[in-house]
Amino acid sequence: MGMQTGAHIVWDWNGTLFHDNDAIIGATNAAFAELGLAPITLEQYRALYCVPVPKFYERLMGRLPSDAEWEVMDATFHRHYVEHRVRCGLAEGAAELLAGWRSSGRSQSILSMYGHDELVPLVKGFGIESHFIRVDGRTGPSGGSKAEHMVRHIAALAGSAGIDPARTVVIGDAADDAVAARHVGARAVLYTGGSHSRASLEGVGVPVVDTLGEAVAEAERLAA
């Protein structure tokens, strides 16, 4: 990566760098169909989505899914997501922004709640892996918060590259990204192009932007 200037971006993947809204909705509705639930629109999803994910299902079902229901829905979601994601690509301008941040001598990484073994080849497939000093996906069960994963990610970055959490900005599309950033003493910028509506993001208390270009500019300001 060359000489670091201190500022570091931790990127979210799904709904941020990877524009997979169509795959998310298709897979979510397939999971709902397993329990006889009506399909939802992207607008409904973005208004109601939250983590832990079973709480999202509670908002739609009127109750928490049982453990057996959750296992069925989770497995169905991931199976259908893999089928739908092949038609999805990087968010508009993402590749250029990643290259520009790297060429300026600053560092960046990915932390995603998508499974690590699926994430790494997907990032490589887009030819962007060289822009990142670390790429971490979820290990362990799905559906939880990103906070504990962020602790491990930041600790690894501090140990390998001397990254300072105080000069780190998390860019993501979900309120949980801001919660995870706060958990480790980092800043956050939230992007409206993914899984949350602007109204739900604005209640978190961090900058909210409509493009990734604005997110990078805001990250540069916050990490200065």
PDB file of N, CA and C in Angstrom, residues 112-182:
ATOM      1  N   SER A 112     -17.232  -7.298   6.381  1.00  0.00           N
ATOM      2  CA  SER A 112     -18.592  -7.619   5.952  1.00  0.00           C
ATOM      3  C   SER A 112     -19.188  -8.690   6.850  1.00  0.00           C
ATOM      4  N   MET A 113     -20.506  -8.684   6.958  1.00  0.00           N
ATOM      5  CA  MET A 113     -21.204  -9.762   7.646  1.00  0.00           C
ATOM      6  C   MET A 113     -21.592 -10.872   6.675  1.00  0.00           C
ATOM      7  N   TYR A 114     -21.116 -10.769   5.433  1.00  0.00           N
ATOM      8  CA  TYR A 114     -21.246 -11.877   4.486  1.00  0.00           C
ATOM      9  C   TYR A 114     -20.166 -12.901   4.827  1.00  0.00           C
ATOM     10  N   GLY A 115     -20.470 -14.170   4.667  1.00  0.00           N
ATOM     11  CA  GLY A 115     -19.537 -15.223   5.050  1.00  0.00           C
ATOM     12  C   GLY A 115     -18.157 -15.039   4.432  1.00  0.00           C
ATOM     13  N   HIS A 116     -17.109 -15.211   5.240  1.00  0.00           N
ATOM     14  CA  HIS A 116     -15.745 -14.933   4.794  1.00  0.00           C
ATOM     15  C   HIS A 116     -15.367 -15.766   3.566  1.00  0.00           C
ATOM     16  N   ASP A 117     -15.703 -17.030   3.572  1.00  0.00           N
ATOM     17  CA  ASP A 117     -15.306 -17.912   2.475  1.00  0.00           C
ATOM     18  C   ASP A 117     -15.999 -17.561   1.165  1.00  0.00           C
ATOM     19  N   GLU A 118     -17.168 -16.918   1.233  1.00  0.00           N
ATOM     20  CA  GLU A 118     -17.851 -16.449   0.027  1.00  0.00           C
ATOM     21  C   GLU A 118     -17.378 -15.058  -0.369  1.00  0.00           C
ATOM     22  N   LEU A 119     -17.052 -14.243   0.616  1.00  0.00           N
ATOM     23  CA  LEU A 119     -16.667 -12.857   0.351  1.00  0.00           C
ATOM     24  C   LEU A 119     -15.348 -12.750  -0.403  1.00  0.00           C
ATOM     25  N   VAL A 120     -14.337 -13.448   0.061  1.00  0.00           N
ATOM     26  CA  VAL A 120     -12.987 -13.270  -0.495  1.00  0.00           C
ATOM     27  C   VAL A 120     -12.941 -13.539  -2.001  1.00  0.00           C
ATOM     28  N   PRO A 121     -13.480 -14.667  -2.505  1.00  0.00           N
ATOM     29  CA  PRO A 121     -13.442 -14.862  -3.963  1.00  0.00           C
ATOM     30  C   PRO A 121     -14.307 -13.870  -4.724  1.00  0.00           C
ATOM     31  N   LEU A 122     -15.371 -13.361  -4.092  1.00  0.00           N
ATOM     32  CA  LEU A 122     -16.217 -12.370  -4.758  1.00  0.00           C
ATOM     33  C   LEU A 122     -15.453 -11.070  -4.963  1.00  0.00           C
ATOM     34  N   VAL A 123     -14.730 -10.621  -3.924  1.00  0.00           N
ATOM     35  CA  VAL A 123     -13.909  -9.411  -4.044  1.00  0.00           C
ATOM     36  C   VAL A 123     -12.826  -9.609  -5.097  1.00  0.00           C
ATOM     37  N   LYS A 124     -12.170 -10.760  -5.068  1.00  0.00           N
ATOM     38  CA  LYS A 124     -11.130 -11.051  -6.070  1.00  0.00           C
ATOM     39  C   LYS A 124     -11.702 -11.063  -7.475  1.00  0.00           C
ATOM     40  N   GLY A 125     -12.930 -11.556  -7.613  1.00  0.00           N
ATOM     41  CA  GLY A 125     -13.556 -11.638  -8.924  1.00  0.00           C
ATOM     42  C   GLY A 125     -13.768 -10.284  -9.580  1.00  0.00           C
ATOM     43  N   PHE A 126     -13.877  -9.241  -8.768  1.00  0.00           N
ATOM     44  CA  PHE A 126     -14.023  -7.885  -9.307  1.00  0.00           C
ATOM     45  C   PHE A 126     -12.669  -7.216  -9.545  1.00  0.00           C
ATOM     46  N   GLY A 127     -11.572  -7.904  -9.209  1.00  0.00           N
ATOM     47  CA  GLY A 127     -10.239  -7.368  -9.460  1.00  0.00           C
ATOM     48  C   GLY A 127      -9.864  -6.186  -8.594  1.00  0.00           C
ATOM     49  N   ILE A 128     -10.446  -6.097  -7.397  1.00  0.00           N
ATOM     50  CA  ILE A 128     -10.190  -4.933  -6.539  1.00  0.00           C
ATOM     51  C   ILE A 128      -9.456  -5.301  -5.252  1.00  0.00           C
ATOM     52  N   GLU A 129      -9.076  -6.564  -5.099  1.00  0.00           N
ATOM     53  CA  GLU A 129      -8.517  -6.990  -3.810  1.00  0.00           C
ATOM     54  C   GLU A 129      -7.214  -6.276  -3.466  1.00  0.00           C
ATOM     55  N   SER A 130      -6.465  -5.831  -4.463  1.00  0.00           N
ATOM     56  CA  SER A 130      -5.180  -5.178  -4.195  1.00  0.00           C
ATOM     57  C   SER A 130      -5.346  -3.810  -3.528  1.00  0.00           C
ATOM     58  N   HIS A 131      -6.558  -3.268  -3.546  1.00  0.00           N
ATOM     59  CA  HIS A 131      -6.788  -1.959  -2.919  1.00  0.00           C
ATOM     60  C   HIS A 131      -6.887  -2.046  -1.399  1.00  0.00           C
ATOM     61  N   PHE A 132      -7.014  -3.252  -0.858  1.00  0.00           N
ATOM     62  CA  PHE A 132      -7.298  -3.419   0.568  1.00  0.00           C
ATOM     63  C   PHE A 132      -6.131  -4.074   1.299  1.00  0.00           C
ATOM     64  N   ILE A 133      -5.888  -3.607   2.511  1.00  0.00           N
ATOM     65  CA  ILE A 133      -4.857  -4.249   3.326  1.00  0.00           C
ATOM     66  C   ILE A 133      -5.421  -5.414   4.126  1.00  0.00           C
ATOM     67  N   ARG A 134      -6.745  -5.521   4.188  1.00  0.00           N
ATOM     68  CA  ARG A 134      -7.372  -6.654   4.857  1.00  0.00           C
ATOM     69  C   ARG A 134      -8.810  -6.790   4.359  1.00  0.00           C
ATOM     70  N   VAL A 135      -9.255  -8.022   4.165  1.00  0.00           N
ATOM     71  CA  VAL A 135     -10.638  -8.320   3.796  1.00  0.00           C
ATOM     72  C   VAL A 135     -11.156  -9.380   4.757  1.00  0.00           C
ATOM     73  N   ASP A 136     -12.137  -9.017   5.562  1.00  0.00           N
ATOM     74  CA  ASP A 136     -12.713  -9.938   6.541  1.00  0.00           C
ATOM     75  C   ASP A 136     -14.211 -10.067   6.320  1.00  0.00           C
ATOM     76  N   GLY A 137     -14.663 -11.310   6.215  1.00  0.00           N
ATOM     77  CA  GLY A 137     -16.085 -11.596   6.222  1.00  0.00           C
ATOM     78  C   GLY A 137     -16.478 -12.218   7.552  1.00  0.00           C
ATOM     79  N   ARG A 138     -17.759 -12.474   7.695  1.00  0.00           N
ATOM     80  CA  ARG A 138     -18.263 -13.057   8.933  1.00  0.00           C
ATOM     81  C   ARG A 138     -17.762 -14.485   9.117  1.00  0.00           C
ATOM     82  N   THR A 139     -17.396 -14.784  10.349  1.00  0.00           N
ATOM     83  CA  THR A 139     -17.158 -16.163  10.752  1.00  0.00           C
ATOM     84  C   THR A 139     -18.158 -16.479  11.849  1.00  0.00           C
ATOM     85  N   GLY A 140     -18.675 -17.692  11.852  1.00  0.00           N
ATOM     86  CA  GLY A 140     -19.681 -18.054  12.836  1.00  0.00           C
ATOM     87  C   GLY A 140     -21.085 -17.804  12.319  1.00  0.00           C
ATOM     88  N   PRO A 141     -22.101 -17.910  13.201  1.00  0.00           N
ATOM     89  CA  PRO A 141     -23.503 -17.812  12.780  1.00  0.00           C
ATOM     90  C   PRO A 141     -23.843 -16.462  12.174  1.00  0.00           C
ATOM     91  N   SER A 142     -24.812 -16.442  11.280  1.00  0.00           N
ATOM     92  CA  SER A 142     -25.258 -15.194  10.661  1.00  0.00           C
ATOM     93  C   SER A 142     -26.369 -14.574  11.485  1.00  0.00           C
ATOM     94  N   GLY A 143     -26.676 -13.320  11.178  1.00  0.00           N
ATOM     95  CA  GLY A 143     -27.826 -12.659  11.758  1.00  0.00           C
ATOM     96  C   GLY A 143     -27.537 -11.710  12.895  1.00  0.00           C
ATOM     97  N   GLY A 144     -26.306 -11.660  13.396  1.00  0.00           N
ATOM     98  CA  GLY A 144     -25.995 -10.828  14.553  1.00  0.00           C
ATOM     99  C   GLY A 144     -25.432  -9.470  14.185  1.00  0.00           C
ATOM    100  N   SER A 145     -24.887  -8.788  15.187  1.00  0.00           N
ATOM    101  CA  SER A 145     -24.324  -7.459  15.001  1.00  0.00           C
ATOM    102  C   SER A 145     -22.873  -7.532  14.521  1.00  0.00           C
ATOM    103  N   LYS A 146     -22.437  -6.438  13.924  1.00  0.00           N
ATOM    104  CA  LYS A 146     -21.070  -6.350  13.410  1.00  0.00           C
ATOM    105  C   LYS A 146     -20.063  -5.938  14.481  1.00  0.00           C
ATOM    106  N   ALA A 147     -20.524  -5.517  15.653  1.00  0.00           N
ATOM    107  CA  ALA A 147     -19.639  -4.884  16.637  1.00  0.00           C
ATOM    108  C   ALA A 147     -18.465  -5.767  17.037  1.00  0.00           C
ATOM    109  N   GLU A 148     -18.710  -7.018  17.407  1.00  0.00           N
ATOM    110  CA  GLU A 148     -17.620  -7.878  17.852  1.00  0.00           C
ATOM    111  C   GLU A 148     -16.677  -8.220  16.705  1.00  0.00           C
ATOM    112  N   HIS A 149     -17.220  -8.347  15.511  1.00  0.00           N
ATOM    113  CA  HIS A 149     -16.364  -8.570  14.337  1.00  0.00           C
ATOM    114  C   HIS A 149     -15.477  -7.345  14.102  1.00  0.00           C
ATOM    115  N   MET A 150     -16.014  -6.156  14.348  1.00  0.00           N
ATOM    116  CA  MET A 150     -15.233  -4.932  14.173  1.00  0.00           C
ATOM    117  C   MET A 150     -14.083  -4.868  15.175  1.00  0.00           C
ATOM    118  N   VAL A 151     -14.316  -5.326  16.395  1.00  0.00           N
ATOM    119  CA  VAL A 151     -13.248  -5.356  17.394  1.00  0.00           C
ATOM    120  C   VAL A 151     -12.074  -6.182  16.880  1.00  0.00           C
ATOM    121  N   ARG A 152     -12.355  -7.353  16.347  1.00  0.00           N
ATOM    122  CA  ARG A 152     -11.279  -8.227  15.838  1.00  0.00           C
ATOM    123  C   ARG A 152     -10.617  -7.615  14.610  1.00  0.00           C
ATOM    124  N   HIS A 153     -11.417  -7.010  13.736  1.00  0.00           N
ATOM    125  CA  HIS A 153     -10.883  -6.413  12.513  1.00  0.00           C
ATOM    126  C   HIS A 153      -9.933  -5.258  12.845  1.00  0.00           C
ATOM    127  N   ILE A 154     -10.355  -4.382  13.726  1.00  0.00           N
ATOM    128  CA  ILE A 154      -9.529  -3.226  14.093  1.00  0.00           C
ATOM    129  C   ILE A 154      -8.274  -3.682  14.836  1.00  0.00           C
ATOM    130  N   ALA A 155      -8.401  -4.678  15.697  1.00  0.00           N
ATOM    131  CA  ALA A 155      -7.234  -5.188  16.415  1.00  0.00           C
ATOM    132  C   ALA A 155      -6.205  -5.759  15.438  1.00  0.00           C
ATOM    133  N   ALA A 156      -6.695  -6.472  14.425  1.00  0.00           N
ATOM    134  CA  ALA A 156      -5.784  -7.038  13.423  1.00  0.00           C
ATOM    135  C   ALA A 156      -5.111  -5.937  12.616  1.00  0.00           C
ATOM    136  N   LEU A 157      -5.857  -4.894  12.263  1.00  0.00           N
ATOM    137  CA  LEU A 157      -5.290  -3.774  11.513  1.00  0.00           C
ATOM    138  C   LEU A 157      -4.258  -3.015  12.340  1.00  0.00           C
ATOM    139  N   ALA A 158      -4.552  -2.844  13.622  1.00  0.00           N
ATOM    140  CA  ALA A 158      -3.607  -2.142  14.498  1.00  0.00           C
ATOM    141  C   ALA A 158      -2.317  -2.927  14.624  1.00  0.00           C
ATOM    142  N   GLY A 159      -2.453  -4.256  14.721  1.00  0.00           N
ATOM    143  CA  GLY A 159      -1.271  -5.091  14.885  1.00  0.00           C
ATOM    144  C   GLY A 159      -0.429  -5.209  13.633  1.00  0.00           C
ATOM    145  N   SER A 160      -1.079  -5.275  12.461  1.00  0.00           N
ATOM    146  CA  SER A 160      -0.347  -5.505  11.216  1.00  0.00           C
ATOM    147  C   SER A 160       0.079  -4.228  10.508  1.00  0.00           C
ATOM    148  N   ALA A 161      -0.698  -3.156  10.685  1.00  0.00           N
ATOM    149  CA  ALA A 161      -0.440  -1.931   9.911  1.00  0.00           C
ATOM    150  C   ALA A 161      -0.441  -0.674  10.763  1.00  0.00           C
ATOM    151  N   GLY A 162      -0.576  -0.814  12.072  1.00  0.00           N
ATOM    152  CA  GLY A 162      -0.552   0.358  12.946  1.00  0.00           C
ATOM    153  C   GLY A 162      -1.730   1.293  12.764  1.00  0.00           C
ATOM    154  N   ILE A 163      -2.862   0.766  12.300  1.00  0.00           N
ATOM    155  CA  ILE A 163      -4.031   1.603  12.066  1.00  0.00           C
ATOM    156  C   ILE A 163      -4.598   2.102  13.397  1.00  0.00           C
ATOM    157  N   ASP A 164      -4.883   3.396  13.452  1.00  0.00           N
ATOM    158  CA  ASP A 164      -5.420   4.033  14.650  1.00  0.00           C
ATOM    159  C   ASP A 164      -6.938   4.134  14.525  1.00  0.00           C
ATOM    160  N   PRO A 165      -7.717   3.541  15.452  1.00  0.00           N
ATOM    161  CA  PRO A 165      -9.179   3.649  15.365  1.00  0.00           C
ATOM    162  C   PRO A 165      -9.670   5.085  15.310  1.00  0.00           C
ATOM    163  N   ALA A 166      -8.967   5.995  15.962  1.00  0.00           N
ATOM    164  CA  ALA A 166      -9.388   7.393  15.976  1.00  0.00           C
ATOM    165  C   ALA A 166      -9.249   8.059  14.607  1.00  0.00           C
ATOM    166  N   ARG A 167      -8.426   7.490  13.729  1.00  0.00           N
ATOM    167  CA  ARG A 167      -8.265   8.006  12.363  1.00  0.00           C
ATOM    168  C   ARG A 167      -8.946   7.087  11.355  1.00  0.00           C
ATOM    169  N   THR A 168      -9.890   6.260  11.858  1.00  0.00           N
ATOM    170  CA  THR A 168     -10.588   5.284  11.016  1.00  0.00           C
ATOM    171  C   THR A 168     -12.044   5.683  10.848  1.00  0.00           C
ATOM    172  N   VAL A 169     -12.536   5.554   9.617  1.00  0.00           N
ATOM    173  CA  VAL A 169     -13.940   5.844   9.318  1.00  0.00           C
ATOM    174  C   VAL A 169     -14.573   4.615   8.670  1.00  0.00           C
ATOM    175  N   VAL A 170     -15.684   4.176   9.226  1.00  0.00           N
ATOM    176  CA  VAL A 170     -16.447   3.065   8.671  1.00  0.00           C
ATOM    177  C   VAL A 170     -17.481   3.628   7.703  1.00  0.00           C
ATOM    178  N   ILE A 171     -17.513   3.106   6.478  1.00  0.00           N
ATOM    179  CA  ILE A 171     -18.528   3.497   5.493  1.00  0.00           C
ATOM    180  C   ILE A 171     -19.425   2.298   5.254  1.00  0.00           C
ATOM    181  N   GLY A 172     -20.708   2.459   5.563  1.00  0.00           N
ATOM    182  CA  GLY A 172     -21.655   1.369   5.380  1.00  0.00           C
ATOM    183  C   GLY A 172     -23.043   1.884   5.083  1.00  0.00           C
ATOM    184  N   ASP A 173     -23.963   0.947   4.891  1.00  0.00           N
ATOM    185  CA  ASP A 173     -25.331   1.312   4.513  1.00  0.00           C
ATOM    186  C   ASP A 173     -26.340   1.011   5.609  1.00  0.00           C
ATOM    187  N   ALA A 174     -25.873   0.573   6.782  1.00  0.00           N
ATOM    188  CA  ALA A 174     -26.779   0.138   7.841  1.00  0.00           C
ATOM    189  C   ALA A 174     -26.442   0.828   9.159  1.00  0.00           C
ATOM    190  N   ALA A 175     -27.460   1.033   9.962  1.00  0.00           N
ATOM    191  CA  ALA A 175     -27.250   1.625  11.276  1.00  0.00           C
ATOM    192  C   ALA A 175     -26.233   0.822  12.079  1.00  0.00           C
ATOM    193  N   ASP A 176     -26.206  -0.487  11.880  1.00  0.00           N
ATOM    194  CA  ASP A 176     -25.281  -1.342  12.631  1.00  0.00           C
ATOM    195  C   ASP A 176     -23.822  -1.018  12.321  1.00  0.00           C
ATOM    196  N   ASP A 177     -23.550  -0.473  11.135  1.00  0.00           N
ATOM    197  CA  ASP A 177     -22.182  -0.064  10.814  1.00  0.00           C
ATOM    198  C   ASP A 177     -21.728   1.062  11.739  1.00  0.00           C
ATOM    199  N   ALA A 178     -22.629   1.995  12.010  1.00  0.00           N
ATOM    200  CA  ALA A 178     -22.294   3.099  12.916  1.00  0.00           C
ATOM    201  C   ALA A 178     -22.141   2.604  14.352  1.00  0.00           C
ATOM    202  N   VAL A 179     -22.984   1.662  14.747  1.00  0.00           N
ATOM    203  CA  VAL A 179     -22.874   1.073  16.090  1.00  0.00           C
ATOM    204  C   VAL A 179     -21.525   0.377  16.242  1.00  0.00           C
ATOM    205  N   ALA A 180     -21.132  -0.387  15.228  1.00  0.00           N
ATOM    206  CA  ALA A 180     -19.856  -1.103  15.272  1.00  0.00           C
ATOM    207  C   ALA A 180     -18.683  -0.137  15.319  1.00  0.00           C
ATOM    208  N   ALA A 181     -18.765   0.961  14.557  1.00  0.00           N
ATOM    209  CA  ALA A 181     -17.699   1.970  14.565  1.00  0.00           C
ATOM    210  C   ALA A 181     -17.558   2.585  15.944  1.00  0.00           C
ATOM    211  N   ARG A 182     -18.679   2.959  16.530  1.00  0.00           N
ATOM    212  CA  ARG A 182     -18.671   3.566  17.858  1.00  0.00           C
ATOM    213  C   ARG A 182     -18.070   2.604  18.889  1.00  0.00           C
TER     214      ARG A 182
END
